[in-house]
PDB file of C-alpha atoms and ligand atoms in Angstrom:
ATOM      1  CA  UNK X   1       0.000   0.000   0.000  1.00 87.00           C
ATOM      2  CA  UNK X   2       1.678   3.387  -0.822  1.00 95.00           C
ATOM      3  CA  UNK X   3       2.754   5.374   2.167  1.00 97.00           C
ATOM      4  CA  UNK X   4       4.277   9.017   1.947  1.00 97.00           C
ATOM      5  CA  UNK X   5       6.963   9.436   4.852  1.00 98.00           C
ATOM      6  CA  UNK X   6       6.246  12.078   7.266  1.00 98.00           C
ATOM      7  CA  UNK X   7       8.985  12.610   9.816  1.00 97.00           C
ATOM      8  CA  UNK X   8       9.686   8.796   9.473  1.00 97.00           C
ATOM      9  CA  UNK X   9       6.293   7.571  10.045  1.00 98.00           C
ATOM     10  CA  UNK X  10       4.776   6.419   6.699  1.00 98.00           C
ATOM     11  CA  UNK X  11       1.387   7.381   6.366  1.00 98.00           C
ATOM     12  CA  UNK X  12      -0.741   5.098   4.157  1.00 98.00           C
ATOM     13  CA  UNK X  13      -2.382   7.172   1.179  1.00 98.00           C
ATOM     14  CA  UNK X  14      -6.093   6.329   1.590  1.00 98.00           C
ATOM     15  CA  UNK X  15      -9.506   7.418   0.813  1.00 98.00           C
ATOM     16  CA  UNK X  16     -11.901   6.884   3.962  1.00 98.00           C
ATOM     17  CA  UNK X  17     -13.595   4.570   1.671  1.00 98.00           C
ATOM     18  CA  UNK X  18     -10.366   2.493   1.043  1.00 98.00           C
ATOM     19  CA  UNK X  19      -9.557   2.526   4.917  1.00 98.00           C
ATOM     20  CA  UNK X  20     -13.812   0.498   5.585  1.00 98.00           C
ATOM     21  CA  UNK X  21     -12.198  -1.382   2.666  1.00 98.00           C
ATOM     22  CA  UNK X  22      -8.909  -2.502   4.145  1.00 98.00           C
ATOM     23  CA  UNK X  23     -10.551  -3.063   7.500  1.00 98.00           C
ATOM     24  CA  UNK X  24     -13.200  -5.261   6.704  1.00 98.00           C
ATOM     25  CA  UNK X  25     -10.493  -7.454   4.683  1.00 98.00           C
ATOM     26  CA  UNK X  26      -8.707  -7.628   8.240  1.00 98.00           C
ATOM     27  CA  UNK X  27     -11.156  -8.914  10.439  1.00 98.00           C
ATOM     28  CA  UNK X  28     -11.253 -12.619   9.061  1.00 95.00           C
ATOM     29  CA  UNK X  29      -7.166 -12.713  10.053  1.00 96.00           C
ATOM     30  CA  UNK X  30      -5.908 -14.231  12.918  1.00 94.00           C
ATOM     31  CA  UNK X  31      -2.838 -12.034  13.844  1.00 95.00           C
ATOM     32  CA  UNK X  32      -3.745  -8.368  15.563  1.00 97.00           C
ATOM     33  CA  UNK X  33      -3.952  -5.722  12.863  1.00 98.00           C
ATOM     34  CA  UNK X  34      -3.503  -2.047  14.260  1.00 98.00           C
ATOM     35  CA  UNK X  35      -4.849   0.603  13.200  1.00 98.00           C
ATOM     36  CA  UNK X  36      -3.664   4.211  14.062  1.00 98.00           C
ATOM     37  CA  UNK X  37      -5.121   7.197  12.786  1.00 98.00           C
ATOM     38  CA  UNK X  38      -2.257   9.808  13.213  1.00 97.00           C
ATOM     39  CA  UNK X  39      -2.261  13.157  13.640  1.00 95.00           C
ATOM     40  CA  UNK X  40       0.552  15.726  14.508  1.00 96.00           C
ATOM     41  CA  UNK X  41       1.259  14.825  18.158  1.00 95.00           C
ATOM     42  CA  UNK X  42       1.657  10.915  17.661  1.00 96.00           C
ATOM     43  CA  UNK X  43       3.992  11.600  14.727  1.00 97.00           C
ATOM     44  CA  UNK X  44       5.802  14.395  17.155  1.00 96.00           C
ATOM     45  CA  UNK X  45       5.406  11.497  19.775  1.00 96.00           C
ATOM     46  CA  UNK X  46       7.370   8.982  17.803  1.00 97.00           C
ATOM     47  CA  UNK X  47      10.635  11.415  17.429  1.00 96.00           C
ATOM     48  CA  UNK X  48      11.123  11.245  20.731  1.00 96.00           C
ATOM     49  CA  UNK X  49       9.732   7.330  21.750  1.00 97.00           C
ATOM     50  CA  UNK X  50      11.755   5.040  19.622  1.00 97.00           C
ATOM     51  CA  UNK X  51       9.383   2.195  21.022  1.00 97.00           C
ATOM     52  CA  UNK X  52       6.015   4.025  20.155  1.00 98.00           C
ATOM     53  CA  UNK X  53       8.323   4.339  16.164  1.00 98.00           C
ATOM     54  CA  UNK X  54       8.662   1.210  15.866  1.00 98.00           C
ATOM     55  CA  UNK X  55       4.781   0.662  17.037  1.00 98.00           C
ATOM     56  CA  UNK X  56       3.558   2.598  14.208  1.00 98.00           C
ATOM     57  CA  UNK X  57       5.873   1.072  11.909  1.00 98.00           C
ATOM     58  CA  UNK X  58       4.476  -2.484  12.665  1.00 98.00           C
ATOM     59  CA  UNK X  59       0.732  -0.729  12.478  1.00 98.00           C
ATOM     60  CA  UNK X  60      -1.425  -2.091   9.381  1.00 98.00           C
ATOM     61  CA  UNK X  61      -3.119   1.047   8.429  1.00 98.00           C
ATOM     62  CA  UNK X  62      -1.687   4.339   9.584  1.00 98.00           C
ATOM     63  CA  UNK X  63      -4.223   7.228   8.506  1.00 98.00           C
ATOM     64  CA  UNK X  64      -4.161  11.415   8.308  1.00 97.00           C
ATOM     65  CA  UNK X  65      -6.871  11.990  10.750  1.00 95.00           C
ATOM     66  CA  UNK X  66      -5.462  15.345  11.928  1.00 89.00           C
ATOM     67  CA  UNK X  67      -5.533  18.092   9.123  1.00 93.00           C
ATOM     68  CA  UNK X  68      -1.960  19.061   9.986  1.00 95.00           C
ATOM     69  CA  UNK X  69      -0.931  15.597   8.519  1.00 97.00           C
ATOM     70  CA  UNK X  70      -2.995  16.529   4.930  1.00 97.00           C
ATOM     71  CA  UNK X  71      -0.911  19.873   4.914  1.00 97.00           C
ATOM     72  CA  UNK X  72       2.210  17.782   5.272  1.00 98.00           C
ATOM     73  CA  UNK X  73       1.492  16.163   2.279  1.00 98.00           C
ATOM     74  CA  UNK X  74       1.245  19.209   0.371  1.00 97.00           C
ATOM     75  CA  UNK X  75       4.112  20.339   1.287  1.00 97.00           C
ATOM     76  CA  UNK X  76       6.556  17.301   0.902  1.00 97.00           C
ATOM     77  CA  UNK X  77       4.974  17.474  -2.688  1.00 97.00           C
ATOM     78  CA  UNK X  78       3.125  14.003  -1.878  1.00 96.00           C
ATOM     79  CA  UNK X  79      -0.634  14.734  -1.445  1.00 97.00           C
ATOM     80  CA  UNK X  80      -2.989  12.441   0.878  1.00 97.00           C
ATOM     81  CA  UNK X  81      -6.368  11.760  -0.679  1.00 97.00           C
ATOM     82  CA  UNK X  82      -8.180  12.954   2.668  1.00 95.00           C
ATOM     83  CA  UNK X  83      -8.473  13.112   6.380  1.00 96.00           C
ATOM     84  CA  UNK X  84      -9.062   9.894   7.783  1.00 97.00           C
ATOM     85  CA  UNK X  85     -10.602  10.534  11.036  1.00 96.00           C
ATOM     86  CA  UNK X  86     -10.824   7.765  13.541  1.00 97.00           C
ATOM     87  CA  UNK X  87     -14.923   8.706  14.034  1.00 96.00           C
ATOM     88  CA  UNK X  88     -15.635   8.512  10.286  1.00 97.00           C
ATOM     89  CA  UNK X  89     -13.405   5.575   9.889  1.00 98.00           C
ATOM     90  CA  UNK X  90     -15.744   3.905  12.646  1.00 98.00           C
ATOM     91  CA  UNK X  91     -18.988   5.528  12.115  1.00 98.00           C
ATOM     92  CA  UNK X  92     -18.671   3.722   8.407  1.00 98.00           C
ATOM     93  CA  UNK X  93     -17.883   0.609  10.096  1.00 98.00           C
ATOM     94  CA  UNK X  94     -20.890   0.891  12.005  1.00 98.00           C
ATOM     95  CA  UNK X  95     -23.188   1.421   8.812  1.00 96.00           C
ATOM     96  CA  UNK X  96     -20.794  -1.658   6.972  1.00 95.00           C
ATOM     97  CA  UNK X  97     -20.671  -4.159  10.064  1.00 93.00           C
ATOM     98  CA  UNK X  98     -24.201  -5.123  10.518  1.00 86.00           C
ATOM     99  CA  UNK X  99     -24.776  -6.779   7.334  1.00 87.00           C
ATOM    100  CA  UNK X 100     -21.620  -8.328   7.633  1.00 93.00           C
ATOM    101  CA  UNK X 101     -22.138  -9.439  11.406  1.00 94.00           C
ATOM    102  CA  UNK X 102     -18.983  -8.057  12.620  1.00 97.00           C
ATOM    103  CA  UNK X 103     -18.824  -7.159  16.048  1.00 98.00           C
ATOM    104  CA  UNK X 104     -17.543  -4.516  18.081  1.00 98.00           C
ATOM    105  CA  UNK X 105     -16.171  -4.282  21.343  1.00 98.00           C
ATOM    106  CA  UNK X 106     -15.971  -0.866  22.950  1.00 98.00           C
ATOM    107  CA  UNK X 107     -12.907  -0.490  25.422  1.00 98.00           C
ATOM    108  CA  UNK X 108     -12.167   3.033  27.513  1.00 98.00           C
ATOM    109  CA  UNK X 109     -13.466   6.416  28.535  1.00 98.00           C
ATOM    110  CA  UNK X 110     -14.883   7.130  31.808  1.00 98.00           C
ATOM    111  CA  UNK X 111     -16.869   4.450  33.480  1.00 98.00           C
ATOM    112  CA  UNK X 112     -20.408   4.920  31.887  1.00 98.00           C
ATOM    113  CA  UNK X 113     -19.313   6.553  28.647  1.00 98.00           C
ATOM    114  CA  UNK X 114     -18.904   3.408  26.209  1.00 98.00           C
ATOM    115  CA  UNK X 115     -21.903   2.161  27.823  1.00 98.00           C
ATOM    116  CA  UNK X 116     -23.995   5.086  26.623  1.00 98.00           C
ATOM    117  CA  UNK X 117     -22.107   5.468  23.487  1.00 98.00           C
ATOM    118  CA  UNK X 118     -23.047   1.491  22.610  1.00 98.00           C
ATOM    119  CA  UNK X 119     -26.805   1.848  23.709  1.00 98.00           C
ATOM    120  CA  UNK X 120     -27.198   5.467  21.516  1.00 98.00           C
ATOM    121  CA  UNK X 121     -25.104   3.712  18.474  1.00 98.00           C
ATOM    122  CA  UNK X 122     -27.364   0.584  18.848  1.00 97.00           C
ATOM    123  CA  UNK X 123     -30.407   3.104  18.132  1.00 96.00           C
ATOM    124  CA  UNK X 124     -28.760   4.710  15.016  1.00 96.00           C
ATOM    125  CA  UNK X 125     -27.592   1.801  13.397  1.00 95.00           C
ATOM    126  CA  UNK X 126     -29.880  -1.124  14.485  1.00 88.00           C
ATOM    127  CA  UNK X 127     -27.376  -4.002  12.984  1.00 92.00           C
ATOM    128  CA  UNK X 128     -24.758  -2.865  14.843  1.00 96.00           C
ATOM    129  CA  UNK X 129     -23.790  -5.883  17.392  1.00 97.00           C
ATOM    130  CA  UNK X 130     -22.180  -4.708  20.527  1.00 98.00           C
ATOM    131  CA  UNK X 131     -19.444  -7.503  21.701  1.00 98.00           C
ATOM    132  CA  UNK X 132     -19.101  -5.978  25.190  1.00 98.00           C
ATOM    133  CA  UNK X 133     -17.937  -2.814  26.777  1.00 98.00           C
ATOM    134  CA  UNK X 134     -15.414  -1.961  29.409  1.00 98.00           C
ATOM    135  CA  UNK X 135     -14.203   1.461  30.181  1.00 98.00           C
ATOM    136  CA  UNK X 136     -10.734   2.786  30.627  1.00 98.00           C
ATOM    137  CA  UNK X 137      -9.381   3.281  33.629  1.00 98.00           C
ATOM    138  CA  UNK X 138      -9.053  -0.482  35.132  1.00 98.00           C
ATOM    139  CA  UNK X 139      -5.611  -0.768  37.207  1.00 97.00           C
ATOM    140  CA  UNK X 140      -5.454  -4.205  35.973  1.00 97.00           C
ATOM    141  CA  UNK X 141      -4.796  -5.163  32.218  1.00 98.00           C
ATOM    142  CA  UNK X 142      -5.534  -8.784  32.812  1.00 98.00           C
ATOM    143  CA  UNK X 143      -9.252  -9.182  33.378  1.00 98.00           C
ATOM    144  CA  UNK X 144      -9.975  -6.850  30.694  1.00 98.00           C
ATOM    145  CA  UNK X 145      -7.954  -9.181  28.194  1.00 98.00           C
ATOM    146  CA  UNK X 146     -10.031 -11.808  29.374  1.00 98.00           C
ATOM    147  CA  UNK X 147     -13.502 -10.008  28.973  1.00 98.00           C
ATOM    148  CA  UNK X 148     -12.263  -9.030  25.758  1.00 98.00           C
ATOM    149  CA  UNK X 149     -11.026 -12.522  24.420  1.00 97.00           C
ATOM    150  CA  UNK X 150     -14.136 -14.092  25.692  1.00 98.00           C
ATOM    151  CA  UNK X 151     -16.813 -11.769  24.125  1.00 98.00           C
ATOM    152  CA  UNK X 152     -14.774 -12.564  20.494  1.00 97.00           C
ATOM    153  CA  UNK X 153     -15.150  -9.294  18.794  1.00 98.00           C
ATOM    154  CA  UNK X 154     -13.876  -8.687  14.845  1.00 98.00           C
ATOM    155  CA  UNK X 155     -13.268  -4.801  15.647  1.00 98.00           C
ATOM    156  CA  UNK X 156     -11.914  -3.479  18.682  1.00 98.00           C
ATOM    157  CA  UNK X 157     -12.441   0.285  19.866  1.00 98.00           C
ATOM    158  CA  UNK X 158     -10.082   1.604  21.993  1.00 98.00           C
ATOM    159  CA  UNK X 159     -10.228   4.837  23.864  1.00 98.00           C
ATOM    160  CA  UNK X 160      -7.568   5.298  26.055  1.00 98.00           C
ATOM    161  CA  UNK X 161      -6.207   8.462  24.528  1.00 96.00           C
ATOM    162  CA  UNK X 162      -2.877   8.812  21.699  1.00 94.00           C
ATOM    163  CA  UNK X 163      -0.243   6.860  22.371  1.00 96.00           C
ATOM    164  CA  UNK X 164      -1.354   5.061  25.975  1.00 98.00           C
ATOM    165  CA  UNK X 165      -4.088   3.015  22.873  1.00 98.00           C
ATOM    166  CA  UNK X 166      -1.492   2.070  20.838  1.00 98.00           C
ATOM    167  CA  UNK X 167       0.541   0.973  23.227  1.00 98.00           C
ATOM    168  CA  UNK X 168      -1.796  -0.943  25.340  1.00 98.00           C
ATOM    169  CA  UNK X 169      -2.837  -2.857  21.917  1.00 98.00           C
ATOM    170  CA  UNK X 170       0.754  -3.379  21.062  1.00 98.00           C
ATOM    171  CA  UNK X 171       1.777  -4.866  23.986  1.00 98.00           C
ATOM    172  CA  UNK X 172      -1.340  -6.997  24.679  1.00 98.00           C
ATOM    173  CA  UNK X 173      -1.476  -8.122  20.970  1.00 97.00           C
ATOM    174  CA  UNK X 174      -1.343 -11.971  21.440  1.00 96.00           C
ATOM    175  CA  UNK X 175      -3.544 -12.187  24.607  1.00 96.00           C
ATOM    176  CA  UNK X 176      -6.269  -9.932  22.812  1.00 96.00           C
ATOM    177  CA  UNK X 177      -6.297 -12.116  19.806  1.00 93.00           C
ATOM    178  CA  UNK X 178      -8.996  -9.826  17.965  1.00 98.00           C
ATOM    179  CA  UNK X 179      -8.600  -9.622  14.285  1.00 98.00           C
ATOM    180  CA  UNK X 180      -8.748  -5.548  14.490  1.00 98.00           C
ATOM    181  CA  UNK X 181      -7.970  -3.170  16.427  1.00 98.00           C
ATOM    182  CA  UNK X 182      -8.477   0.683  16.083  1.00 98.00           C
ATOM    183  CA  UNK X 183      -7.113   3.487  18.352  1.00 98.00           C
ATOM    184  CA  UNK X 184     -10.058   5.868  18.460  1.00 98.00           C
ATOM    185  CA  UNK X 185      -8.751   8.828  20.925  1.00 95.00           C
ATOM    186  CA  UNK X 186     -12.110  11.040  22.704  1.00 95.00           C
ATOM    187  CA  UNK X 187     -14.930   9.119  20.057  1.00 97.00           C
ATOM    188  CA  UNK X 188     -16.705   7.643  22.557  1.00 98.00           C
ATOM    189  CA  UNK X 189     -17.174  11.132  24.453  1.00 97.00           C
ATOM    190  CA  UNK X 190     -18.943  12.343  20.939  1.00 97.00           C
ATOM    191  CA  UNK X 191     -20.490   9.225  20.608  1.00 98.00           C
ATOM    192  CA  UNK X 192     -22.248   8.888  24.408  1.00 98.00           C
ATOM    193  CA  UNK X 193     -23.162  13.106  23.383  1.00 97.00           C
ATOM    194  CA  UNK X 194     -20.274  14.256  26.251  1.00 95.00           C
ATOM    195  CA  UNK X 195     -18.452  16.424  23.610  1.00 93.00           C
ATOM    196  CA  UNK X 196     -20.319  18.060  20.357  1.00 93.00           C
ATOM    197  CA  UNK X 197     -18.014  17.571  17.279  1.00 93.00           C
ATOM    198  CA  UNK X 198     -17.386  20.535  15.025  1.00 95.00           C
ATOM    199  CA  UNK X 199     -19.615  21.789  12.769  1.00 96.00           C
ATOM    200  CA  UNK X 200     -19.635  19.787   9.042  1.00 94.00           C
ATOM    201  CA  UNK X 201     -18.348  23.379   7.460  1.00 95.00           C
ATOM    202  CA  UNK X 202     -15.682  23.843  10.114  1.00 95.00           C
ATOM    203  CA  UNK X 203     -14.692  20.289   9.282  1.00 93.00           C
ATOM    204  CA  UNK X 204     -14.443  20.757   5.933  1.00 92.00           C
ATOM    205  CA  UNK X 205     -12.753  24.041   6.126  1.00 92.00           C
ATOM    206  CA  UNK X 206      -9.680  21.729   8.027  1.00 90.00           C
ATOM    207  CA  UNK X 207     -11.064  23.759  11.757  1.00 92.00           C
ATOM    208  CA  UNK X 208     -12.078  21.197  13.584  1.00 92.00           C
ATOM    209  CA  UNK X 209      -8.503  22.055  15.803  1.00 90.00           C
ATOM    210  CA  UNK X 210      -9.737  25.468  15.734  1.00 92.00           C
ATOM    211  CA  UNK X 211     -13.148  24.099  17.082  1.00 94.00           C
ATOM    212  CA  UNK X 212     -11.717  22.315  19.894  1.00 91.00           C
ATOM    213  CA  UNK X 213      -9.160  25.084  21.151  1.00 91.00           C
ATOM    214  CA  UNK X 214     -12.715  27.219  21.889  1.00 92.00           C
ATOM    215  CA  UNK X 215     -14.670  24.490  23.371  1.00 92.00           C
ATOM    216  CA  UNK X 216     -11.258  23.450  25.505  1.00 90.00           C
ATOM    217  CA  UNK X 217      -8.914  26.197  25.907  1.00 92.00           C
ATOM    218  CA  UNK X 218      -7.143  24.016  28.501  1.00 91.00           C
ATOM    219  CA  UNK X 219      -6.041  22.280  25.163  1.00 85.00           C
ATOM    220  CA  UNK X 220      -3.893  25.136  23.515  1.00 84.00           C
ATOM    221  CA  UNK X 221      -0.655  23.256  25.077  1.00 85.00           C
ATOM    222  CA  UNK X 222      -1.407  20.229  23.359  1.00 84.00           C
ATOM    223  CA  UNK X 223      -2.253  22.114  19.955  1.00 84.00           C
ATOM    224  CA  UNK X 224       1.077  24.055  19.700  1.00 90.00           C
ATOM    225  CA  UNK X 225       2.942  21.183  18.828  1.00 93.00           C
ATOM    226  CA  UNK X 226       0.696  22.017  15.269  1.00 93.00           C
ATOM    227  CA  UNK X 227       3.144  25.090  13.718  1.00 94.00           C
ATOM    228  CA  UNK X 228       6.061  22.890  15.249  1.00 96.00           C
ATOM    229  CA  UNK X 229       4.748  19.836  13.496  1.00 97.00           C
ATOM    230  CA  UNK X 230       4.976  21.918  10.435  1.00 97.00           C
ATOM    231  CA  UNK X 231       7.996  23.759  11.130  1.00 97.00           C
ATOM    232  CA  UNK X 232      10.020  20.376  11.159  1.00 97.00           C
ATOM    233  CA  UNK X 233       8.301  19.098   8.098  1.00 97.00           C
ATOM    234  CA  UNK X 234       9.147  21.624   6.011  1.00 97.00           C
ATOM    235  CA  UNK X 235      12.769  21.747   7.507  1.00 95.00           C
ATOM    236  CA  UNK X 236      13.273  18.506   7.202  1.00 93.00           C
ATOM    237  CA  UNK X 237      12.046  18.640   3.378  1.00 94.00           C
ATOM    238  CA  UNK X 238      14.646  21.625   2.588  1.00 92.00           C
ATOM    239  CA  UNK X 239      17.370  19.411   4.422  1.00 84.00           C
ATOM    240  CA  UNK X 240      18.083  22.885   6.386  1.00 76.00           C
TER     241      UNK X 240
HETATM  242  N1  UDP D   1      -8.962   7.740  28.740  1.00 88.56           N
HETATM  243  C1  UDP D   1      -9.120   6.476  29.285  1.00 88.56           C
HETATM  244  N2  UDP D   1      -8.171   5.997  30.141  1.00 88.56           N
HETATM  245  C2  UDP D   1      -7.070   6.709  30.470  1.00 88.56           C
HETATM  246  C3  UDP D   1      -6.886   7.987  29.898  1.00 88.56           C
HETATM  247  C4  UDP D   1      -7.869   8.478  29.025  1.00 88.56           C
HETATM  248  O1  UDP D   1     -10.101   5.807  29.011  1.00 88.56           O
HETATM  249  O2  UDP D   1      -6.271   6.215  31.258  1.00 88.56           O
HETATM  250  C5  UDP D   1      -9.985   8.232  27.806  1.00 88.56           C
HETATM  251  C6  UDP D   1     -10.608   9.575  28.138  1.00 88.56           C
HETATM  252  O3  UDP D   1     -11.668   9.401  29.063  1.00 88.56           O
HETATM  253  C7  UDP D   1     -11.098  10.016  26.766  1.00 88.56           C
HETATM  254  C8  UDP D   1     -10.056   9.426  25.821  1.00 88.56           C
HETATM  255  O4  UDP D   1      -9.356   8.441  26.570  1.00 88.56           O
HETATM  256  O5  UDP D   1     -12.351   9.460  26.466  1.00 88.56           O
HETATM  257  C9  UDP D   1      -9.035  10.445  25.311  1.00 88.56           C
HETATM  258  O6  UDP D   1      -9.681  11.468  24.695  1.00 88.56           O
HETATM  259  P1  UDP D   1      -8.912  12.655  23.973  1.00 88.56           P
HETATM  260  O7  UDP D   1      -9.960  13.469  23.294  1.00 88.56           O
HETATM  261  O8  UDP D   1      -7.956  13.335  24.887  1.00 88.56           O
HETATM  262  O9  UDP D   1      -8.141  11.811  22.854  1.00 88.56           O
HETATM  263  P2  UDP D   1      -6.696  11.972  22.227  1.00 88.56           P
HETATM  264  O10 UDP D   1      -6.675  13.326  21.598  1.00 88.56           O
HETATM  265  O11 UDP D   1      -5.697  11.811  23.335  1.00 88.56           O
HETATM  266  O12 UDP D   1      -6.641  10.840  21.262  1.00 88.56           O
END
C-alpha cells in the first residue's frame, strides 16, 4: 500500500472509503492488525519514543486523521487523498458491520461513557452488534484481556487516549487475539453526546482544531505542537 513518509512515520495514502475497505479485509485474520489514525502529536510522539516508532511502523493502516498531517502532504509534494478521522473511519464501520455481522467491542473512557455510546449507536444503526464494553481506567490489564477474548469481537475500539491506545494494543497483541484493532482517541465522548463535534463546514474548512481550542482552551498546550509539526516538516524537506 503506498505510504508518503512524514517525519519517518509512513502514512498510508487512503480514501476513507479504502480505509472500511482494508478493514473489513482484516477482520477474518488471525494475527492483531492495528490501526492508528495519526495526527501531529503521535507523529511528534514517535521522534522522541523510539518504542512508540517502531509501534507505528508495525501498524497495518496508519491514517491522516489530523488536518496538519494533509498539509504535510502538500508540502513534501506528496498529497494524501483525505483526512481519515478515527470517528468517520468507525462511524462507516458501524453502517458496513451489521450486514456483515462483525462485532464490536468498545474499550475506555470514563466508566459509563462506552456504555452510553453502545446503547445510543445501537439506536442509530440497528445491525450494529455490541461484543461488550469496558471502560478505561481499570488498574489491571488482565481481566480486561479476558472479557475481551471471551466476548470474540472482529473490531476493537479503543479509547484510552494517543499513544497510551497504541501501546496498550501493542503490547497486549497476542492475549487480545482480535482480528482488528483501532485506536479511536475522545470518540466515545462524541459518541455517548459528552463532547459536540465541530460543525460539518468547520470540518471541511480543516477547523475542527480550531473548534476544539474554543470548546477546551485548557487544550492550547497540546495544539502548539501544530506550527512545530509543520515547522520540522518543512525543515526537514529543505534538508536545512
Ligand atoms: N482515557 C481512558 N483511560 C485513560 C486515559 C484516558 O479511558 O487512562 C480516555 C478519556 O476518558 C477520553 C479518551 O481516553 O475518552 C481520550 O480522549 P482525547 O480526546 O484526549 O483523545 P486523544 O486526543 O488523546 O486521542
Amino acid at each position: 500500500m503506498d505510504a508518503i513518509d512524514i517525519l519517518g512515520v509512513g502514512v498510508h495514502k487512503v480514501t476513507l472509503e479504502e480505509a472500511v475497505r482494508l478493514v473489513i479485509g482484516y477482520t477474518d485474520d488471525k494475527k492483531t492488525n492495528l490501526v492508528v489514525t495519526a495526527n501531529p502529536e503521535i507523529i511528534m510522539l514517535s521522534r522522541e519514543d523510539r518504542q512508540f516508532k517502531d509501534i507505528l511502523a508495525q501498524a497495518a493502516l496508519v491514517t491522516a486523521d489530523g488536518v496538519g498531517l494533509v498539509i504535510a502532504g502538500k508540502i513534501l509534494g506528496r498529497p494524501l487523498p483525505q483526512r481519515v478521522t478515527g470517528i468517520d473511519l468507525v462511524t462507516r464501520l458501524f453502517e458496513e458491520g451489521g450486514g456483515r455481522g462483525l462485532r464490536f467491542y468498545f474499550l475506555g473512557a470514563a466508566p459509563g461513557v462506552a456504555e452510553t455510546a453502545a446503547r445510543n449507536l445501537t439506536e442509530k444503526y440497528p445491525g450494529l452488534e455490541v461484543a461488550g464494553v469496558q471502560h478505561g481506567f481499570f488498574q489491571e490489564s488482565g481481566p480486561v484481556l479476558e472479557q475481551i477474548t471471551q466476548a470474540r469481537p472482529h473490531i476493537l475500539l479503543v479509547a484510552l487516549g494517543m499513544g497510551k491506545q497504541e501501546r496498550w494494543v501493542w503490547e497486549h497483541r497476542e492475549a487480545l487475539g482480535v482480528p482488528v484493532a483501532i485506536g479511536v482517541g475522545g470518540s466515545f465522548d462524541v459518541f455517548a453526546g459528552k463532547v459536540r463535534r465541530a460543525p460539518i463546514w468547520m470540518q471541511r474548512l480543516g477547523l475542527e482544531w480550531l473548534y476544539r481550542l474554543l470548546k477546551e482552551p485548557w487544550r492550547y498546550k497540546r495544539m502548539l505542537v501544530l506550527p512545530k509539526f509543520l515547522w520540522r516538516v518543512w525543515v526537514n524537506k529543505n534538508h536545512i
